[in-house]
Short mmCIF file of C-alpha atoms in Angstrom, two decimals:
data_model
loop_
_atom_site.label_atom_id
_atom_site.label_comp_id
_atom_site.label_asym_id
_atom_site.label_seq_id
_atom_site.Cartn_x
_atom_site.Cartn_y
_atom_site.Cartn_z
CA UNK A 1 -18.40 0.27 -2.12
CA UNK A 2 -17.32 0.45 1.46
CA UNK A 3 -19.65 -1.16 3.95
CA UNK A 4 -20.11 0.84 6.85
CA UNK A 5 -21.14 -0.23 10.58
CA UNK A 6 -18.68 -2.91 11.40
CA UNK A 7 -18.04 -2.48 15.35
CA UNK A 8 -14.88 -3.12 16.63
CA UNK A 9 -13.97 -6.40 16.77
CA UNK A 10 -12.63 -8.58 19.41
CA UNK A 11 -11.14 -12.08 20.02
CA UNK A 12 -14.07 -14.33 19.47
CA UNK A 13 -16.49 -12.36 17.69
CA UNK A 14 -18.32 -13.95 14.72
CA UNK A 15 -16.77 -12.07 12.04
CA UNK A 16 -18.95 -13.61 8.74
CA UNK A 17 -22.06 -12.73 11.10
CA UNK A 18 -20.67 -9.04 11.26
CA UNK A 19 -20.01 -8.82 7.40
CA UNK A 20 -23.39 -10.08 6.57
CA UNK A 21 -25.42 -7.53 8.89
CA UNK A 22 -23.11 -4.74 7.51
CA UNK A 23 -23.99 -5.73 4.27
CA UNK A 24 -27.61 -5.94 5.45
CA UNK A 25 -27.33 -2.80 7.09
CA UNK A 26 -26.36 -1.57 3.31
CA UNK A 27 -29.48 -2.46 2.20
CA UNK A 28 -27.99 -5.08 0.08
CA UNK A 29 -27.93 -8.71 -0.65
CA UNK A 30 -24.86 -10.79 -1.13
CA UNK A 31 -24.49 -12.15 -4.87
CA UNK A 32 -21.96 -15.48 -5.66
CA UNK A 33 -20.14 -13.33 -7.98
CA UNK A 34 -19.49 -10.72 -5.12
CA UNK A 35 -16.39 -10.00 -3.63
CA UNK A 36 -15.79 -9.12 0.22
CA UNK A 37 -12.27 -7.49 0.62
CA UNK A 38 -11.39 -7.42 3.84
CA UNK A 39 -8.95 -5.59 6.09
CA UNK A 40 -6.36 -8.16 7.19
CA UNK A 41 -6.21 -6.64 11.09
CA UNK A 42 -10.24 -7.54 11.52
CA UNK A 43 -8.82 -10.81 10.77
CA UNK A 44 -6.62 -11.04 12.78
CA UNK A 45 -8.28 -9.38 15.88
CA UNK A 46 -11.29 -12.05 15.34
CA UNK A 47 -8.58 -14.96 15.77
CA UNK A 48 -7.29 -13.91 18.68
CA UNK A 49 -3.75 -12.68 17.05
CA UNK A 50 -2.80 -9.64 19.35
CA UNK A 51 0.23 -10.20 21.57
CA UNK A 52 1.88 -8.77 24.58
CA UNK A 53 4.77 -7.08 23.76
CA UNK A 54 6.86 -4.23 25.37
CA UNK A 55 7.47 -3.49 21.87
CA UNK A 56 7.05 -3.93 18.06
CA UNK A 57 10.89 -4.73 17.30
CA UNK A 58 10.35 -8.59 19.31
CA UNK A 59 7.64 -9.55 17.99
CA UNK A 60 9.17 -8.95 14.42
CA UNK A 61 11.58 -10.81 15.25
CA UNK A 62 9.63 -13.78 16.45
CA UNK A 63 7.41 -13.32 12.97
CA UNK A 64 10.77 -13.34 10.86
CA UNK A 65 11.99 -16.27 8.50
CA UNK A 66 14.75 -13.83 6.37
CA UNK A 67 15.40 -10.35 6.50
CA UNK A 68 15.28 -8.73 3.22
CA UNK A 69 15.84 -5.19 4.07
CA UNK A 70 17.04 -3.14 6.49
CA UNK A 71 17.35 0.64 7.60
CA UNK A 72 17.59 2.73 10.49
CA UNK A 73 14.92 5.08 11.52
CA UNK A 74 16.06 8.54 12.74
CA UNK A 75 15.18 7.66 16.71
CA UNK A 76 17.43 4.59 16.37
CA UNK A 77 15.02 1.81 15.75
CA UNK A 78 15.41 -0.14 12.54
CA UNK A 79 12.69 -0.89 10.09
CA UNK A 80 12.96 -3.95 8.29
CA UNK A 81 11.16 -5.95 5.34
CA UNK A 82 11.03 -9.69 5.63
CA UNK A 83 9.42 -12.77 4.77
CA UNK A 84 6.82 -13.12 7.77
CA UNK A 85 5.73 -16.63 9.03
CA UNK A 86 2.59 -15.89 7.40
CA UNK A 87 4.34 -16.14 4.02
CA UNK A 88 4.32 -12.63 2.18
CA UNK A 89 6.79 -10.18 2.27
CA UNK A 90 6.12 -7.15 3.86
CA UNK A 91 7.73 -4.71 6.47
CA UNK A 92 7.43 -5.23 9.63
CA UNK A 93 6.48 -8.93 9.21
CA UNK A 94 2.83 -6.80 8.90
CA UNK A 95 3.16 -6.63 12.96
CA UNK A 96 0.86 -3.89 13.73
CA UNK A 97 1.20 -1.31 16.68
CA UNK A 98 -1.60 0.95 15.44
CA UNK A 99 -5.12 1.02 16.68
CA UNK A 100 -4.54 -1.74 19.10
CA UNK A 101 -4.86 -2.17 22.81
CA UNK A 102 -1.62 -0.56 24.67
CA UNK A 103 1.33 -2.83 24.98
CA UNK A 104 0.22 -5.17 22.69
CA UNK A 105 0.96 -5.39 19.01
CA UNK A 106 -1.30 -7.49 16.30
CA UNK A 107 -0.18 -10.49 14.31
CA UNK A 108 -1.23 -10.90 10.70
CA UNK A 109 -3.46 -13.98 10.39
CA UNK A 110 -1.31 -17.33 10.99
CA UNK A 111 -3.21 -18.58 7.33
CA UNK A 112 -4.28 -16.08 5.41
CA UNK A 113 -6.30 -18.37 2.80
CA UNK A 114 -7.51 -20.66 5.64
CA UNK A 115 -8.81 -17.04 6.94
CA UNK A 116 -10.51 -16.71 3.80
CA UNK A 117 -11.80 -19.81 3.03
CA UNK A 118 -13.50 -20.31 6.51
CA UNK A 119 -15.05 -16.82 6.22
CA UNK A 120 -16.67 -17.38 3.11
CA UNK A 121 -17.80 -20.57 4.72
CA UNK A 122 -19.71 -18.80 6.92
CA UNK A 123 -21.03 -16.20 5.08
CA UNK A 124 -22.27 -18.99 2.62
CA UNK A 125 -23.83 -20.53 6.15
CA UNK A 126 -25.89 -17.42 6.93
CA UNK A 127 -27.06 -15.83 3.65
CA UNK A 128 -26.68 -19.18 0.95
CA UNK A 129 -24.60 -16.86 -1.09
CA UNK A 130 -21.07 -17.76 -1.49
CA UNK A 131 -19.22 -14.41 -2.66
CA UNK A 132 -16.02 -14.52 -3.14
CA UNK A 133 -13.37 -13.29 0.08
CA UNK A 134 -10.07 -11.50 -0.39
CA UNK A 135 -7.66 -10.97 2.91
CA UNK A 136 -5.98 -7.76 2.04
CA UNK A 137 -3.29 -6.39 3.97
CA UNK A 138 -1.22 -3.08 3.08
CA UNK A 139 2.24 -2.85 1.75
CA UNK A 140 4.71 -1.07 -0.13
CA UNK A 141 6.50 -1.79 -3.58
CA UNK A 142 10.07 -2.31 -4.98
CA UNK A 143 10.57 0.85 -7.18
CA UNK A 144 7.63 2.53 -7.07
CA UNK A 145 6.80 5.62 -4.09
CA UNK A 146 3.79 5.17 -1.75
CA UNK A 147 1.69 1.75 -0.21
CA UNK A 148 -1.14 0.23 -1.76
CA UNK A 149 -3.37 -3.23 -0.91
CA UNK A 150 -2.67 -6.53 -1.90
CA UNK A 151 -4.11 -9.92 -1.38
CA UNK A 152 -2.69 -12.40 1.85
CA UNK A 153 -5.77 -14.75 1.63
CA UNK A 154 -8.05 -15.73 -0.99
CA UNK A 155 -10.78 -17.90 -1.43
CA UNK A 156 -13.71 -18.21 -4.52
CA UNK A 157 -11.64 -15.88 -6.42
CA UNK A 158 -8.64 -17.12 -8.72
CA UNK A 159 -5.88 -15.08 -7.78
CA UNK A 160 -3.36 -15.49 -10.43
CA UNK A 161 -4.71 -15.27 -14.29
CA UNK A 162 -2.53 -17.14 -16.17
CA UNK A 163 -2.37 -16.23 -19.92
CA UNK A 164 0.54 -17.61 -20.88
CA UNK A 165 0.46 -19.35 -24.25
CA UNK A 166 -2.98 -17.14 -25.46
CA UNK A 167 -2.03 -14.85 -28.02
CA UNK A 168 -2.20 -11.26 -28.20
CA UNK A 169 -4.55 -8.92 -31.22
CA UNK A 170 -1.40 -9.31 -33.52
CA UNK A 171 -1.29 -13.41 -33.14
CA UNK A 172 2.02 -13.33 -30.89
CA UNK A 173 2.07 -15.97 -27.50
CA UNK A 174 2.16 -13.81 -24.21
CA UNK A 175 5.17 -16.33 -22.64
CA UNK A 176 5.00 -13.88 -19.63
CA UNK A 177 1.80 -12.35 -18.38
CA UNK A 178 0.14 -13.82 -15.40
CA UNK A 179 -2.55 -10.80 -14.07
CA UNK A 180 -2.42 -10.36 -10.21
CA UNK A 181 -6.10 -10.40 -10.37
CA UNK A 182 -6.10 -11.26 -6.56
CA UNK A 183 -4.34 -7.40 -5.80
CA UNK A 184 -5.81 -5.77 -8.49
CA UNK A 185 -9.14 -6.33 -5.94
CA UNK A 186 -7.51 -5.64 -2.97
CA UNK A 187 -6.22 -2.35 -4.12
CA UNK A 188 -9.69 -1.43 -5.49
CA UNK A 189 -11.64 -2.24 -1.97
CA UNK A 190 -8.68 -0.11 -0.95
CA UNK A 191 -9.80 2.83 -2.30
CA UNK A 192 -13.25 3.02 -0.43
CA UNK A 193 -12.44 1.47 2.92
CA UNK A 194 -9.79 2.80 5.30
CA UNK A 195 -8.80 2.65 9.42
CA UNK A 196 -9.33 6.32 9.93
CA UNK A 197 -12.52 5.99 8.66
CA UNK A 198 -13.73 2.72 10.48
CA UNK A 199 -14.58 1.07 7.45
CA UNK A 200 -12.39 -2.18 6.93
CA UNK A 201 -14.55 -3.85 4.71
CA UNK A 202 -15.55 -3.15 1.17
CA UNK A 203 -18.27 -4.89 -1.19
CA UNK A 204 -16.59 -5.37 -5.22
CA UNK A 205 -19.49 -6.16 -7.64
CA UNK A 206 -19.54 -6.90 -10.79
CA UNK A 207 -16.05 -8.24 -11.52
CA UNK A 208 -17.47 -11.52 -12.48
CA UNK A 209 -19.95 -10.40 -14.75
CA UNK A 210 -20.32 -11.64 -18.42
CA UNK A 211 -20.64 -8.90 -21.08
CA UNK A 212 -16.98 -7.39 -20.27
CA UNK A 213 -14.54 -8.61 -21.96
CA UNK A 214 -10.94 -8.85 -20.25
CA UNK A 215 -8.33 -7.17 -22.29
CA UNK A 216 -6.52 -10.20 -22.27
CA UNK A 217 -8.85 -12.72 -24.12
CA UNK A 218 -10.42 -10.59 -26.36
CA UNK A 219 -8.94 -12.80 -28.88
CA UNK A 220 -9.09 -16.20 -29.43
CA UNK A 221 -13.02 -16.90 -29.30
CA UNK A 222 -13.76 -15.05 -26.12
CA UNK A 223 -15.90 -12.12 -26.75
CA UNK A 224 -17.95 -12.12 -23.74
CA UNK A 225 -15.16 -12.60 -21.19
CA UNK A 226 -15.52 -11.95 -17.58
CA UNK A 227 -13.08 -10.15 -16.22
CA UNK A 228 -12.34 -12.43 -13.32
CA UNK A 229 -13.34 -16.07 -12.19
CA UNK A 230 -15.34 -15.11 -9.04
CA UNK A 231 -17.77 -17.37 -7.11
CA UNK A 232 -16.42 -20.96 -7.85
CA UNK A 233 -14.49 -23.28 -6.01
CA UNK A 234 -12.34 -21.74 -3.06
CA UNK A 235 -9.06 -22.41 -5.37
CA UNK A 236 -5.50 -22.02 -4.29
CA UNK A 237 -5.64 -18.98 -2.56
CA UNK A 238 -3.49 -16.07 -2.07
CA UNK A 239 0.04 -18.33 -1.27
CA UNK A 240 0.36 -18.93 -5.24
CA UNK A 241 0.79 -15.13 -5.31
CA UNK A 242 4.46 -14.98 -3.42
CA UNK A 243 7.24 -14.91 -4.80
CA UNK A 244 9.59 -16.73 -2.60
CA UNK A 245 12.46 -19.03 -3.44
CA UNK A 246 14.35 -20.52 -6.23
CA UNK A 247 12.19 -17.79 -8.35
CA UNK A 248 12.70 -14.73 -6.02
CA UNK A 249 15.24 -12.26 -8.13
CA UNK A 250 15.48 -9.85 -5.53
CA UNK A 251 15.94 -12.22 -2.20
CA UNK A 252 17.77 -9.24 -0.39
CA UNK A 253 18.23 -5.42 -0.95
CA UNK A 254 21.79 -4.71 -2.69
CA UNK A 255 23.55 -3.57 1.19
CA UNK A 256 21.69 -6.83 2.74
CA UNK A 257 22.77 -9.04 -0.16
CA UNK A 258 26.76 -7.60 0.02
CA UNK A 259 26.54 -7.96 3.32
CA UNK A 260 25.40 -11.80 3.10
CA UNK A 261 28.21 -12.31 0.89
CA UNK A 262 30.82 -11.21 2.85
CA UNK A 263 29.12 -13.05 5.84
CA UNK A 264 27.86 -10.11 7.83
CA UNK A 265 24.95 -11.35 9.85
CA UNK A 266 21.57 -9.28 9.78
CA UNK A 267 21.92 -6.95 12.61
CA UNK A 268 25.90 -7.24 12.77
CA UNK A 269 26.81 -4.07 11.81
CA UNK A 270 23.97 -0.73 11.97
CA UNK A 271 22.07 -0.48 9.20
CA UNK A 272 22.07 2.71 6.45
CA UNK A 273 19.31 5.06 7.07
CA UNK A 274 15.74 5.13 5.81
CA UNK A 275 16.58 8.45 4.33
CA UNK A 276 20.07 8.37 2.06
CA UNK A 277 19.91 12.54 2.77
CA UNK A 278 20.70 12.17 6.26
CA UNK A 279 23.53 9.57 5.23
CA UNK A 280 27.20 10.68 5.68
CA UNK A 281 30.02 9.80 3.92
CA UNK A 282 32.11 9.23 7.23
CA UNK A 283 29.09 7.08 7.78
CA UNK A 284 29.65 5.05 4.98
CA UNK A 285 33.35 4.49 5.46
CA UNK A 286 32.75 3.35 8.66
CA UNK A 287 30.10 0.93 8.10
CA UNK A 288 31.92 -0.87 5.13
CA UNK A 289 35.06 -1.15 7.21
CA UNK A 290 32.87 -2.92 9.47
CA UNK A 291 31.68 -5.56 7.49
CA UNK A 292 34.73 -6.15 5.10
CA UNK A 293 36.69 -6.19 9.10
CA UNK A 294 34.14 -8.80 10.51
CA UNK A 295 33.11 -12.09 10.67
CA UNK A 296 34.73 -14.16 7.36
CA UNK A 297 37.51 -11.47 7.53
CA UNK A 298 40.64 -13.15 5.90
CA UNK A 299 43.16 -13.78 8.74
CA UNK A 300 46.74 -12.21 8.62
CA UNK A 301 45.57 -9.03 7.37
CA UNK A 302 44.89 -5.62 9.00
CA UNK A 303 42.90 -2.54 7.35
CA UNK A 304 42.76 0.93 8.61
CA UNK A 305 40.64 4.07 7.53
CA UNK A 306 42.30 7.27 6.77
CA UNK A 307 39.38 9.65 6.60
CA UNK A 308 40.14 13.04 5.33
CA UNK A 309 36.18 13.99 6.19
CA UNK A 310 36.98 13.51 9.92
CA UNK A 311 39.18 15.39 12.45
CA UNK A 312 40.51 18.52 13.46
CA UNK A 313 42.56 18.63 10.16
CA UNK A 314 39.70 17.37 7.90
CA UNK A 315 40.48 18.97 4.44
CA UNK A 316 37.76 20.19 1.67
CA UNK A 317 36.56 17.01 1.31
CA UNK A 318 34.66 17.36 5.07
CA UNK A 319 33.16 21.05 3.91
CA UNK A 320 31.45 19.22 0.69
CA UNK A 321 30.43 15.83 1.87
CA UNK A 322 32.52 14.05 -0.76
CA UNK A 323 34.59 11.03 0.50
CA UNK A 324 36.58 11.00 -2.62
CA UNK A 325 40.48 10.43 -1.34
CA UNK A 326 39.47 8.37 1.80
CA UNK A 327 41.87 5.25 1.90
CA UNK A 328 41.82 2.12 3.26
CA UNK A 329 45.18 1.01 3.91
CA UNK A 330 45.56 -2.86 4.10
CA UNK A 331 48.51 -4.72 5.25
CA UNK A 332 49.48 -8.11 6.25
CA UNK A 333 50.52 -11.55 3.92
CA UNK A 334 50.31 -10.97 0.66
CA UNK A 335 47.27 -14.16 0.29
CA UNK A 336 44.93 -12.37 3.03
CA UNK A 337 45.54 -8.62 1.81
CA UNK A 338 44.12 -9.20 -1.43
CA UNK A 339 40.92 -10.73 -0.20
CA UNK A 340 40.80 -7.85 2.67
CA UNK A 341 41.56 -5.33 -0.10
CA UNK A 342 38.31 -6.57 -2.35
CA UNK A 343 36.26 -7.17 0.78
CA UNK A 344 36.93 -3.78 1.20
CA UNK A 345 36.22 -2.34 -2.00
CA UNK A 346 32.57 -4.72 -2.53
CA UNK A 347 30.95 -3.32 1.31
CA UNK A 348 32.16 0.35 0.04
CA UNK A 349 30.19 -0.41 -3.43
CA UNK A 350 27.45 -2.02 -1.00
CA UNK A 351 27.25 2.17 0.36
CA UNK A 352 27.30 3.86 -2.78
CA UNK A 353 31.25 4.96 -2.87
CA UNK A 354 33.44 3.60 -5.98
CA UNK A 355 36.96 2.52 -5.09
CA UNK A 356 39.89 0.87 -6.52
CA UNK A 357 42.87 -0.90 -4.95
CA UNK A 358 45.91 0.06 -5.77
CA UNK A 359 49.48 -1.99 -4.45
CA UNK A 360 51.84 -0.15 -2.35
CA UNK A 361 55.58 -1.08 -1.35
CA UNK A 362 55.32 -3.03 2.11
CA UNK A 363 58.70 -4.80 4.28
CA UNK A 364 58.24 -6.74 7.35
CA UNK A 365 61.62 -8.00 8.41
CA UNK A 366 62.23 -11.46 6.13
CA UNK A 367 58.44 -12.36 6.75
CA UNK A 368 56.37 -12.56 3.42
CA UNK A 369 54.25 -8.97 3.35
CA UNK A 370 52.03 -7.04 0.98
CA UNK A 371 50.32 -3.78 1.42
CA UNK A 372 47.63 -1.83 -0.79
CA UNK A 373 45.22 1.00 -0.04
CA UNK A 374 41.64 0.84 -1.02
CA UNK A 375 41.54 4.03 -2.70
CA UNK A 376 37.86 6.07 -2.85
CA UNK A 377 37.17 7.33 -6.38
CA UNK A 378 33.86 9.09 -5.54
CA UNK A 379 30.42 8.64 -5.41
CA UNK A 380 28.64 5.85 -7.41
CA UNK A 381 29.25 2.04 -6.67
CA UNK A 382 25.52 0.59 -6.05
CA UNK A 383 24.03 3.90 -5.92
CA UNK A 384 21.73 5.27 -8.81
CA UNK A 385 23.64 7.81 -11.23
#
């Protein structure tokens, strides 16, 4: 249930004290096996974590340890998804520029569990209850459309439920399943709380309830199951619950992770758009000429776009959007146009656009020389089909 009648908060404010009276306010007492899922910007404002800033874009940057993701918004600004300082990934770095003062910008929490834990501290101060606290924050998800809440900081709640090794109704080991339990929460007090309604907290009960018994362990001896651990220890918090690392399968998105490869810095060369519908072909061309041309560019080598989509003369290709028959022509020693040549062909992949290199006849006075032209087959490369 949402809990109504939290003010706005500001730097300072006692935050546990304002939880409590809303819950009070509820009519309501708080419970050990209660959870308190709350908003990650009331958070934030409490500690003080809204900075000056003439805009967003800075203080992403300053909030940035890698950039994931990239793409360019149809004003010009760039939206990107990185890991923030704060440890999750998210876009934005979760800077906020909504619902704050003007010319400032809000931080997420500098510790999200520390946030947590020292919360339910003081809830536990004022009532002698010591529900559990979850830190949620919004975000959106590889693959699937639309944003939902997850869990930045965590305390009296285990966040991860690992049932590895327990075995499912047929007697086979789950060597896999670990349940986000910590999310699962957040995007429940999600539901019922919301900005536009003023309501950034929400009250779970009954998650750690005996009687219920958790899909997972209904085998094995464990009939009366709860279906979380709620209301012990503080435990290891939200942090467990990123995936960041040696363990991280999708460390960059596929134009990011060409572009890494080739040794195209973030921000080097303008990122795609948001939308791949407003996306040109000409576009395309243009931006994988520019990373396979720049920095870690073989020396001795030269390549050059013949576009049929653009110009005065463009051909049918530029009435249907279709770079197929675009070329690339490379030139130079023979060493430095084959890497150009497959530099080329990988950032065009990187766009979407299949190509293939094909050799053509080259002479440069006695000097050693090669040519080929990076031929585009069409549509395809990295892009869905």
């Amino acid at each position: 249930m949402a809990l109504p009648g939290v003010p706005e908060v500001r730097p300072g404010h006692d935050l546990g004290a304002l939880l409590v009276d809303a819950v009070a306010r509820a009519g309501l007492a708080l419970r050990d096996d209660d959870v308190l899922v709350v908003a990650s910007k009331v958070v934030a404002k409490a500690e003080g974590r809204s900075v000056r800033a003439r805009g967003r874009a800075a203080a992403v940057d300053a909030q940035t340890v890698r950039v994931v993701a990239e793409r360019g918004l149809p004003g010009g600004a760039t939206t990107r998804v990185v890991q923030s300082r704060s440890g999750p990934v998210l876009a934005a770095a979760g800077v906020d520029a909504s619902d704050v003062e003007p010319g400032t910008v809000l931080l997420l929490p500098a510790d999200p569990d520390a946030s947590a834990r020292a919360l339910r501290a003081r809830v536990t101060e004022l009532t002698g209850a010591s529900p559990a606290v979850v830190v949620s924050d919004t975000t959106g998800r590889p693959w699937r459309v639309g944003v939902t809440d997850l869990a930045l900081g965590v305390a009296g709640l285990t966040a991860l439920d690992d049932v590895r090794g327990e075995v499912d109704r047929f007697g086979r080991p789950m060597e896999v399943t670990v349940r986000a339990v910590a999310d699962e929460v957040a995007a429940l007090g999600d539901l019922v709380k919301g900005k536009a309604a003023g309501t950034p907290v929400a009250l779970v009960r009954g998650l750690g309830g005996t009687g219920a018994i958790a899909p997972s362990r209904s085998t094995g001896g464990r009939d009366s199951a709860p279906l979380a651990e709620v209301g012990g220890p503080d435990g290891d918090g939200a942090a467990a619950c990123t995936r960041t690392g040696p363990s991280d399968w999708f460390a960059y998105g596929h134009v990011e992770a060409v572009r890494a490869a080739l040794g195209s810095a973030p921000g080097a060369v303008e990122p795609p758009p948001v939308d791949p519908a407003a996306d040109t072909d000409r576009a395309r061309l243009r931006r994988a000429l520019a990373v396979a041309t720049g920095p870690g560019a073989p020396d001795g080598a030269r390549a050059v776009l013949d576009d049929p989509t653009a110009g005065p003369t463009a051909g049918p290709t530029a009435r249907t959007g279709s770079a197929a028959a675009a070329v690339v022509a490379v030139s130079g020693s023979p060493l430095a146009v084959g890497a150009l040549a497959e530099r080329v062909r990988l950032a065009l992949w990187a766009e979407g656009l299949d190509a293939e290199v094909r050799a053509t006849d080259a002479r440069a006075g006695d000097a050693p020389a090669a040519a080929a032209d990076v031929v585009v087959t069409g549509p395809g490369g990295a892009a869905p089909r």
